Structure formats: structure tokens, C-alpha cells
Short mmCIF file of C-alpha atoms in Angstrom, two decimals:
data_model
loop_
_atom_site.label_atom_id
_atom_site.label_comp_id
_atom_site.label_asym_id
_atom_site.label_seq_id
_atom_site.Cartn_x
_atom_site.Cartn_y
_atom_site.Cartn_z
CA UNK A 1266 8.36 39.06 43.65
CA UNK A 1267 8.85 38.67 39.89
CA UNK A 1268 8.69 34.86 40.19
CA UNK A 1269 5.50 35.06 42.25
CA UNK A 1270 3.94 37.49 39.75
CA UNK A 1271 4.84 35.28 36.77
CA UNK A 1272 3.45 32.21 38.52
CA UNK A 1273 0.20 34.03 39.29
CA UNK A 1274 -0.23 35.19 35.69
CA UNK A 1275 0.48 31.67 34.36
CA UNK A 1276 -2.04 30.15 36.78
CA UNK A 1277 -4.78 32.59 35.75
CA UNK A 1278 -4.15 32.03 32.03
CA UNK A 1279 -4.01 28.27 32.46
CA UNK A 1280 -7.28 28.26 34.42
CA UNK A 1281 -9.20 30.17 31.76
CA UNK A 1282 -7.51 28.90 28.60
CA UNK A 1283 -6.56 25.26 29.26
CA UNK A 1284 -9.49 23.82 27.27
CA UNK A 1285 -9.36 26.26 24.35
CA UNK A 1286 -8.92 24.44 21.03
CA UNK A 1287 -6.06 25.83 18.99
CA UNK A 1288 -5.79 25.43 15.25
CA UNK A 1289 -2.72 23.27 14.71
CA UNK A 1290 -0.81 23.12 11.45
CA UNK A 1291 -0.95 19.58 9.98
CA UNK A 1292 2.43 17.86 10.00
CA UNK A 1293 4.23 14.59 9.28
CA UNK A 1294 6.76 13.35 11.82
CA UNK A 1295 9.22 10.50 11.75
CA UNK A 1296 8.53 8.62 14.99
CA UNK A 1297 10.68 5.47 14.73
CA UNK A 1298 13.44 3.92 12.63
CA UNK A 1299 14.78 0.36 12.44
CA UNK A 1300 18.04 -0.81 10.87
CA UNK A 1301 17.26 -4.04 8.99
CA UNK A 1302 20.75 -5.51 8.81
CA UNK A 1303 21.69 -4.76 12.42
CA UNK A 1304 18.19 -5.63 13.69
CA UNK A 1305 17.99 -2.69 16.09
CA UNK A 1306 15.98 0.51 16.25
CA UNK A 1307 15.06 3.58 18.21
CA UNK A 1308 12.69 3.45 21.16
CA UNK A 1309 9.03 2.93 20.26
CA UNK A 1310 6.94 6.11 20.19
CA UNK A 1311 5.15 6.97 23.42
CA UNK A 1312 1.88 7.54 21.56
CA UNK A 1313 0.35 5.47 18.79
CA UNK A 1314 1.07 1.92 17.74
CA UNK A 1315 4.23 0.05 18.73
CA UNK A 1316 6.03 -0.92 15.49
CA UNK A 1317 7.70 -4.07 16.79
CA UNK A 1318 4.30 -5.38 17.91
CA UNK A 1319 2.48 -4.31 14.75
CA UNK A 1320 4.88 -5.28 11.98
CA UNK A 1321 5.36 -8.89 10.93
CA UNK A 1322 8.95 -8.73 9.72
CA UNK A 1323 11.06 -8.12 6.64
CA UNK A 1324 13.28 -9.86 4.11
CA UNK A 1325 16.97 -9.08 3.95
CA UNK A 1326 19.18 -11.14 1.67
CA UNK A 1327 18.21 -14.79 2.07
CA UNK A 1328 16.71 -14.26 5.54
CA UNK A 1329 13.34 -13.36 7.00
CA UNK A 1330 13.48 -11.35 10.23
CA UNK A 1331 10.50 -11.81 12.55
CA UNK A 1332 9.70 -9.04 15.04
CA UNK A 1333 7.78 -11.55 17.18
CA UNK A 1334 10.81 -13.84 17.44
CA UNK A 1335 13.42 -11.09 17.46
CA UNK A 1336 15.62 -13.08 15.09
CA UNK A 1337 16.04 -14.21 11.48
CA UNK A 1338 15.19 -17.46 9.70
CA UNK A 1339 17.15 -18.46 6.62
CA UNK A 1340 15.67 -19.75 3.40
CA UNK A 1341 17.62 -20.95 0.37
CA UNK A 1342 17.08 -21.22 -3.38
CA UNK A 1343 14.78 -22.21 -4.96
CA UNK A 1344 12.58 -21.04 -2.09
CA UNK A 1345 10.99 -17.60 -1.84
CA UNK A 1346 9.22 -15.92 1.06
CA UNK A 1347 5.90 -14.07 1.12
CA UNK A 1348 4.21 -12.57 4.18
CA UNK A 1349 1.45 -10.24 5.31
CA UNK A 1350 3.08 -6.98 6.40
CA UNK A 1351 0.74 -6.55 9.38
CA UNK A 1352 0.04 -10.24 10.00
CA UNK A 1353 2.02 -13.00 11.67
CA UNK A 1354 4.19 -15.75 10.20
CA UNK A 1355 5.39 -16.25 6.64
CA UNK A 1356 4.88 -18.44 3.57
CA UNK A 1357 7.75 -20.27 1.89
CA UNK A 1358 7.16 -21.30 -1.73
CA UNK A 1359 8.82 -22.12 -5.05
CA UNK A 1360 8.02 -20.34 -8.31
CA UNK A 1361 8.52 -23.61 -10.16
CA UNK A 1362 7.08 -26.29 -7.91
CA UNK A 1363 3.98 -27.17 -5.94
CA UNK A 1364 5.17 -27.24 -2.33
CA UNK A 1365 4.08 -24.40 -0.03
CA UNK A 1366 5.07 -24.14 3.64
CA UNK A 1367 3.68 -21.80 6.28
CA UNK A 1368 5.76 -20.92 9.33
CA UNK A 1369 4.07 -19.48 12.42
CA UNK A 1370 5.18 -16.33 14.22
CA UNK A 1371 7.30 -18.62 16.43
CA UNK A 1372 9.19 -19.88 13.38
CA UNK A 1373 7.61 -23.35 13.52
CA UNK A 1374 6.39 -25.18 10.42
CA UNK A 1375 2.62 -24.88 10.78
CA UNK A 1376 1.55 -26.61 7.56
CA UNK A 1377 2.77 -27.92 4.22
CA UNK A 1378 0.49 -28.24 1.20
CA UNK A 1379 0.70 -29.00 -2.50
CA UNK A 1380 -0.34 -25.73 -4.12
CA UNK A 1381 0.68 -25.21 -7.74
CA UNK A 1382 0.61 -21.39 -7.67
CA UNK A 1383 2.53 -18.64 -5.95
CA UNK A 1384 1.20 -16.45 -3.11
CA UNK A 1385 0.75 -12.70 -2.83
CA UNK A 1386 -0.09 -11.54 0.68
CA UNK A 1387 -1.38 -8.07 1.44
CA UNK A 1388 -1.24 -5.98 4.57
CA UNK A 1389 -3.32 -8.38 6.66
CA UNK A 1390 -3.49 -12.18 6.83
CA UNK A 1391 -6.56 -12.67 4.65
CA UNK A 1392 -7.12 -13.10 1.81
CA UNK A 1393 -3.90 -14.43 0.31
CA UNK A 1394 -3.97 -14.32 -3.49
CA UNK A 1395 -2.44 -17.41 -5.10
CA UNK A 1396 -1.60 -16.69 -8.74
CA UNK A 1397 -1.64 -19.45 -11.34
CA UNK A 1398 1.39 -19.88 -13.59
CA UNK A 1399 -0.45 -18.54 -16.65
CA UNK A 1400 -1.88 -15.58 -14.65
CA UNK A 1401 -5.42 -16.42 -15.78
CA UNK A 1402 -6.65 -17.55 -12.35
CA UNK A 1403 -6.33 -16.15 -8.83
CA UNK A 1404 -7.14 -18.55 -5.99
CA UNK A 1405 -8.43 -17.08 -2.72
CA UNK A 1406 -7.08 -18.71 0.45
CA UNK A 1407 -6.67 -17.91 4.12
CA UNK A 1408 -3.43 -17.97 6.06
CA UNK A 1409 -3.92 -21.70 6.70
CA UNK A 1410 -4.02 -22.47 2.98
CA UNK A 1411 -7.76 -23.16 2.98
CA UNK A 1412 -10.12 -22.05 0.23
CA UNK A 1413 -11.99 -18.81 0.91
CA UNK A 1414 -15.37 -17.58 -0.30
CA UNK A 1415 -15.62 -17.55 -4.08
CA UNK A 1416 -12.55 -19.77 -4.28
CA UNK A 1417 -11.14 -18.67 -7.63
CA UNK A 1418 -11.21 -15.58 -9.85
CA UNK A 1419 -10.89 -16.15 -13.59
CA UNK A 1420 -9.91 -13.74 -16.33
CA UNK A 1421 -7.75 -13.02 -19.34
CA UNK A 1422 -4.31 -12.41 -17.84
CA UNK A 1423 -3.95 -10.76 -14.45
CA UNK A 1424 -2.50 -7.24 -14.70
CA UNK A 1425 -2.99 -5.64 -11.28
CA UNK A 1426 -4.48 -5.92 -7.81
CA UNK A 1427 -4.67 -3.81 -4.68
CA UNK A 1428 -5.34 -4.71 -1.06
CA UNK A 1429 -7.71 -2.79 1.18
CA UNK A 1430 -5.69 -0.72 3.65
CA UNK A 1431 -8.05 -1.55 6.52
CA UNK A 1432 -8.02 -5.29 5.91
CA UNK A 1433 -11.33 -5.49 4.06
CA UNK A 1434 -10.19 -7.72 1.21
CA UNK A 1435 -8.79 -6.83 -2.20
CA UNK A 1436 -9.60 -5.76 -5.75
CA UNK A 1437 -8.31 -7.79 -8.72
CA UNK A 1438 -8.09 -6.69 -12.37
CA UNK A 1439 -7.44 -8.76 -15.49
CA UNK A 1440 -6.33 -7.27 -18.81
CA UNK A 1441 -9.53 -8.47 -20.48
CA UNK A 1442 -11.65 -6.33 -18.13
CA UNK A 1443 -12.66 -8.98 -15.58
CA UNK A 1444 -12.84 -7.12 -12.27
CA UNK A 1445 -13.45 -8.59 -8.81
CA UNK A 1446 -13.86 -6.90 -5.43
CA UNK A 1447 -13.73 -9.41 -2.56
CA UNK A 1448 -13.84 -9.01 1.21
CA UNK A 1449 -11.45 -10.53 3.75
CA UNK A 1450 -13.42 -13.80 3.69
CA UNK A 1451 -13.16 -14.09 -0.09
CA UNK A 1452 -16.83 -13.24 -0.65
CA UNK A 1453 -17.63 -11.21 -3.75
CA UNK A 1454 -18.65 -7.60 -3.12
CA UNK A 1455 -18.98 -7.03 -6.84
CA UNK A 1456 -17.92 -8.69 -10.07
CA UNK A 1457 -17.76 -6.88 -13.43
CA UNK A 1458 -16.78 -7.47 -17.03
CA UNK A 1459 -15.60 -4.01 -18.05
CA UNK A 1460 -15.00 -5.16 -21.63
CA UNK A 1461 -18.76 -5.50 -22.17
CA UNK A 1462 -18.98 -1.70 -22.31
CA UNK A 1463 -15.51 -1.21 -23.76
CA UNK A 1464 -14.78 -4.00 -26.24
CA UNK A 1465 -11.17 -4.11 -27.32
CA UNK A 1466 -9.92 -2.24 -24.24
CA UNK A 1467 -6.78 -3.41 -22.41
CA UNK A 1468 -6.96 -2.87 -18.65
CA UNK A 1469 -3.61 -2.25 -16.95
CA UNK A 1470 -3.75 -0.70 -13.47
CA UNK A 1471 -6.02 -0.27 -10.44
CA UNK A 1472 -5.94 1.38 -7.01
CA UNK A 1473 -8.36 1.43 -4.04
CA UNK A 1474 -9.16 4.43 -1.85
CA UNK A 1475 -8.40 4.04 1.90
CA UNK A 1476 -12.07 3.45 2.78
CA UNK A 1477 -12.36 0.89 -0.03
CA UNK A 1478 -15.34 2.66 -1.63
CA UNK A 1479 -13.63 4.14 -4.69
CA UNK A 1480 -11.31 2.62 -7.26
CA UNK A 1481 -9.32 4.16 -10.09
CA UNK A 1482 -8.54 2.11 -13.20
CA UNK A 1483 -6.17 2.74 -16.10
CA UNK A 1484 -6.88 1.25 -19.53
CA UNK A 1485 -6.10 1.62 -23.23
CA UNK A 1486 -8.62 1.81 -26.06
CA UNK A 1487 -8.15 2.78 -29.71
CA UNK A 1488 -4.51 3.77 -29.16
CA UNK A 1489 -5.44 6.14 -26.32
CA UNK A 1490 -5.07 5.81 -22.53
CA UNK A 1491 -7.81 6.59 -20.02
CA UNK A 1492 -8.55 6.78 -16.31
CA UNK A 1493 -11.88 5.55 -14.99
CA UNK A 1494 -13.43 6.19 -11.57
CA UNK A 1495 -15.46 3.33 -10.08
CA UNK A 1496 -17.89 3.58 -7.17
CA UNK A 1497 -18.32 1.01 -4.39
CA UNK A 1498 -20.56 -1.16 -6.60
CA UNK A 1499 -18.04 -1.19 -9.45
CA UNK A 1500 -20.05 1.18 -11.66
CA UNK A 1501 -18.00 3.51 -13.86
CA UNK A 1502 -18.83 7.03 -12.65
CA UNK A 1503 -16.46 9.02 -14.85
CA UNK A 1504 -13.69 8.50 -17.35
CA UNK A 1505 -11.20 10.81 -19.01
CA UNK A 1506 -8.34 10.60 -21.46
CA UNK A 1507 -4.69 10.69 -20.38
CA UNK A 1508 -2.40 12.93 -22.41
CA UNK A 1509 0.07 10.18 -23.37
CA UNK A 1510 -0.07 6.45 -24.03
CA UNK A 1511 1.66 4.21 -21.46
CA UNK A 1512 2.18 0.60 -22.44
CA UNK A 1513 2.71 -0.50 -18.83
CA UNK A 1514 1.14 -0.30 -15.40
CA UNK A 1515 0.95 3.17 -13.84
CA UNK A 1516 1.43 3.91 -10.14
CA UNK A 1517 -1.23 6.16 -8.66
CA UNK A 1518 -3.16 6.68 -5.44
CA UNK A 1519 -6.71 7.89 -4.84
CA UNK A 1520 -8.19 9.20 -1.59
CA UNK A 1521 -11.74 8.98 -0.25
CA UNK A 1522 -12.64 12.33 -1.88
CA UNK A 1523 -11.56 11.24 -5.39
CA UNK A 1524 -8.37 13.28 -5.37
CA UNK A 1525 -5.53 11.42 -7.01
CA UNK A 1526 -1.77 11.51 -7.29
CA UNK A 1527 -0.27 9.92 -10.39
CA UNK A 1528 3.47 9.28 -10.49
CA UNK A 1529 4.10 8.94 -14.22
CA UNK A 1530 7.63 8.02 -15.36
CA UNK A 1531 7.95 11.49 -16.95
CA UNK A 1532 5.87 13.73 -14.67
CA UNK A 1533 3.81 14.06 -11.48
CA UNK A 1534 0.13 14.88 -11.65
CA UNK A 1535 -2.30 15.86 -8.88
CA UNK A 1536 -5.98 15.85 -9.81
CA UNK A 1537 -9.50 16.01 -8.43
CA UNK A 1538 -11.16 13.44 -10.64
CA UNK A 1539 -10.38 14.65 -14.18
CA UNK A 1540 -9.57 18.24 -13.12
CA UNK A 1541 -5.82 18.84 -13.14
CA UNK A 1542 -4.75 20.79 -10.02
CA UNK A 1543 -1.01 20.77 -10.65
CA UNK A 1544 1.60 18.99 -12.71
CA UNK A 1545 5.39 18.78 -12.38
CA UNK A 1546 7.54 17.57 -15.28
CA UNK A 1547 10.49 15.37 -14.32
CA UNK A 1548 13.95 16.49 -15.42
CA UNK A 1549 15.03 12.86 -15.57
CA UNK A 1550 12.61 10.21 -16.78
CA UNK A 1551 12.16 7.39 -14.27
CA UNK A 1552 11.48 3.69 -14.66
CA UNK A 1553 8.11 1.97 -14.64
CA UNK A 1554 8.02 1.56 -10.84
CA UNK A 1555 7.25 4.82 -9.05
CA UNK A 1556 5.96 5.44 -5.52
CA UNK A 1557 2.47 6.85 -5.10
CA UNK A 1558 0.85 6.29 -1.71
CA UNK A 1559 -2.23 7.60 0.09
CA UNK A 1560 -2.57 7.91 3.88
CA UNK A 1561 -5.26 9.36 6.16
CA UNK A 1562 -4.19 12.97 5.64
CA UNK A 1563 -2.74 13.04 2.15
CA UNK A 1564 -0.26 11.50 -0.26
CA UNK A 1565 3.41 10.50 -0.58
CA UNK A 1566 5.53 10.20 -3.71
CA UNK A 1567 9.18 9.73 -4.63
CA UNK A 1568 11.20 11.97 -6.92
CA UNK A 1569 14.55 10.23 -7.41
CA UNK A 1570 15.93 10.08 -3.83
CA UNK A 1571 13.44 12.59 -2.36
CA UNK A 1572 10.36 11.35 -0.49
CA UNK A 1573 7.72 14.08 -0.59
CA UNK A 1574 4.75 14.22 1.81
CA UNK A 1575 1.59 16.09 0.77
CA UNK A 1576 -1.65 16.95 2.51
CA UNK A 1577 -4.99 15.96 0.97
CA UNK A 1578 -4.99 19.14 -1.14
CA UNK A 1579 -1.61 18.42 -2.69
CA UNK A 1580 0.29 20.94 -0.56
CA UNK A 1581 3.76 19.84 0.51
CA UNK A 1582 4.14 19.12 4.24
CA UNK A 1583 7.63 17.67 4.43
CA UNK A 1584 10.49 15.99 2.55
CA UNK A 1585 12.97 13.28 3.36
CA UNK A 1586 16.13 12.47 1.43
CA UNK A 1587 17.46 8.93 1.25
CA UNK A 1588 20.63 7.64 -0.45
CA UNK A 1589 20.06 6.34 -3.97
CA UNK A 1590 21.59 2.99 -3.02
CA UNK A 1591 18.68 2.46 -0.59
CA UNK A 1592 16.12 2.46 -3.39
CA UNK A 1593 13.70 1.07 -4.44
CA UNK A 1594 11.40 1.87 -1.54
CA UNK A 1595 7.83 1.05 -0.60
CA UNK A 1596 5.22 2.56 1.72
CA UNK A 1597 2.45 0.72 3.52
CA UNK A 1598 -0.18 1.52 6.16
CA UNK A 1599 -0.08 0.79 9.85
CA UNK A 1600 -3.04 -0.44 11.84
CA UNK A 1601 -3.63 2.98 13.41
CA UNK A 1602 -5.36 5.51 11.17
CA UNK A 1603 -2.64 8.18 11.14
CA UNK A 1604 0.39 5.87 10.99
CA UNK A 1605 2.25 4.52 7.97
CA UNK A 1606 5.66 3.03 7.18
CA UNK A 1607 8.48 3.57 4.69
CA UNK A 1608 10.78 0.64 3.89
CA UNK A 1609 14.11 1.05 2.09
CA UNK A 1610 16.78 -1.54 1.37
CA UNK A 1611 18.40 -0.78 4.74
CA UNK A 1612 15.80 0.70 7.07
CA UNK A 1613 12.14 0.82 8.08
CA UNK A 1614 10.65 4.14 9.23
CA UNK A 1615 7.40 4.87 11.01
CA UNK A 1616 5.66 8.16 10.24
CA UNK A 1617 2.70 9.71 11.96
CA UNK A 1618 0.34 12.31 10.59
CA UNK A 1619 -0.77 15.02 13.02
CA UNK A 1620 -3.90 16.74 11.63
#
């Protein structure tokens, strides 16, 4: 009788409440992991994108592992490899030389061209930025090595660039203030000379928001450092002074609502535009390279061997510890909105955000 009664109660509740929307607590979950050296991983998640079909591959030692092929290809000095993380195939090039090879996802030599510059691929296949040896010119090409759109971006020494997380091109910054925003076909969305309004400034760092409509720049002027917020036309909306002077690039991330996470070598800072929301001093000063990443629901940063996941308001959602010998790490987006990846020296992890 008890079983019948319980079943009846459950059926009644299910009938009346099955379509009620419950407020779920946002969370970050690790949904897949791949060992790079052993070339094996856990089963693909039942929901969301399949990592082995989404990811291009990875470098380990002097080899490039292709997920499409399911095996590695070896390259030897003086050759280097560059590839789009969410594209197919890879580029083989020499830092001193003019021969560039592209291998298809099947590992076949697709083309060879004389290109006297070295490639920097983003998340998707286009555009590929080819940097000149003096860093004063960036050539825009597609995955086939053909000229795209504007063709070339000129400035006074390239300092930083960022790729659109949804595949809509890139933003390129030169130290002299020359700024270019291009789409995936290499066409100019806007072009600015920031030094015209700030003569004598040295421009160091830049980051795009996930929707590609906001950009944050870091520059020095009169022995002071500043942040500047740019809108989708490249106009400077706001600027504010940074407490200290940093002679190098800074690593920061900005979301679509102009909230930003800055991973300074000596502290962590979470802001809404120029308003400081919280700040954490670091007990041990880090190097120049620090992790600061934005995803659909928030931010991620590293603090020594701790990977910390935040929501969009800077509230901690989760942490993951990794061995120090697996650093440095990097994070990059997936093709699905709520998916992103963490790559260490030994492993690749997929994470999914549940809002």
C-alpha cells in the first residue's frame, strides 16, 4: 500500500509541476579531459559540442596531433607549427626563411608558398595574421595563403592583437596607436590613429569583448598608465588611470557589459569600467604572462596553480588545482556559447557553463 501511495503522490506532483521553471544556481562543470601525450580521453559529453570533432589538434614536443586524423605528424627544426584552434589543418613555417607549407586535416601537403613573414592563427581559420620580421606590418591572408580584404595593416611596431571569439575577425594594435578592426574576410570595420588624440602615448595591450563590440586598451602617457574603453566604431568612450606603471603587456578580459578582470603580476582587479569592485593582492609576484579569460557567463583567472572560475559579477563559482609543472596554461572558446577549453602542458579540458 505504501508503494502505491507514494507512486500516486509522485504522479500527481509530476502532472502539476513538471513544467514549472526552477531557479538554478549557475555552475561550471568539467565535462571532458584529454591526455595529450597518451592521445586518449574520457567519453564525449552527451550534451553540447563533441571536443574531438570541434578541436583541431595540439602541439606536443616536436609533433602536431590532429583530432581529425587521430594521430601525430612530426616536424623538425627549423620548422614551427601554427594552427587555428577550432579550424582544420596546420601551417608549417620557419622564423628565418620564406617557405610556408599548409597541411590539410588529412595530413596532406595542400600548398607551399614563399611568404617572408610568420603566421598567427586565431580560433577560426580566417583571418591568419602574418607578421613581418620588423613587426611594422601585418598581412591578412586566408587559410589558403591568399590575400584577404585590406591586405596589409601598417603601424609603428606591433604590440598586441586579439581574435574575435565568434570568428568575426580580429583587432590589431601597434605601439604608435595605429588600430585596426577587421572582419573574417579581412575587410576593415574601423581604422584609427589613437596617437592623434594622445601624442607621445605608447600603446601596449588590447582585448575584445565576446560579442566583438567593446575593446579595452592599455597605454602609457607622461609616465602614467591608463585603460581606455572603445566602442564598436573604435571611439574612446572612457579612460582612467591605473595605479602603477607597467612597462609590458597586461593580460585582461572584458565582457559585453564592460566588466573587466585584470590579472596584474602583483594583484587581481575586478572592475565595472573604471569602478573598482574588488582587488586581491598577490602574496607572490608573478611573471608577465597571466591568465585572464572571459566566457559567456563570467571570467577565469589563474593564481599560481589555482584556476578560478567567476560569474559575470566576479563571484567565485569553482576552482581547479593543477600541478605547477603543467603550467603555463591557456584558455580558449569552443564553438558552442557556453563551452570553453583549458589546455595545460599535459591535458586539455572541456568546461561547460550552466546558467
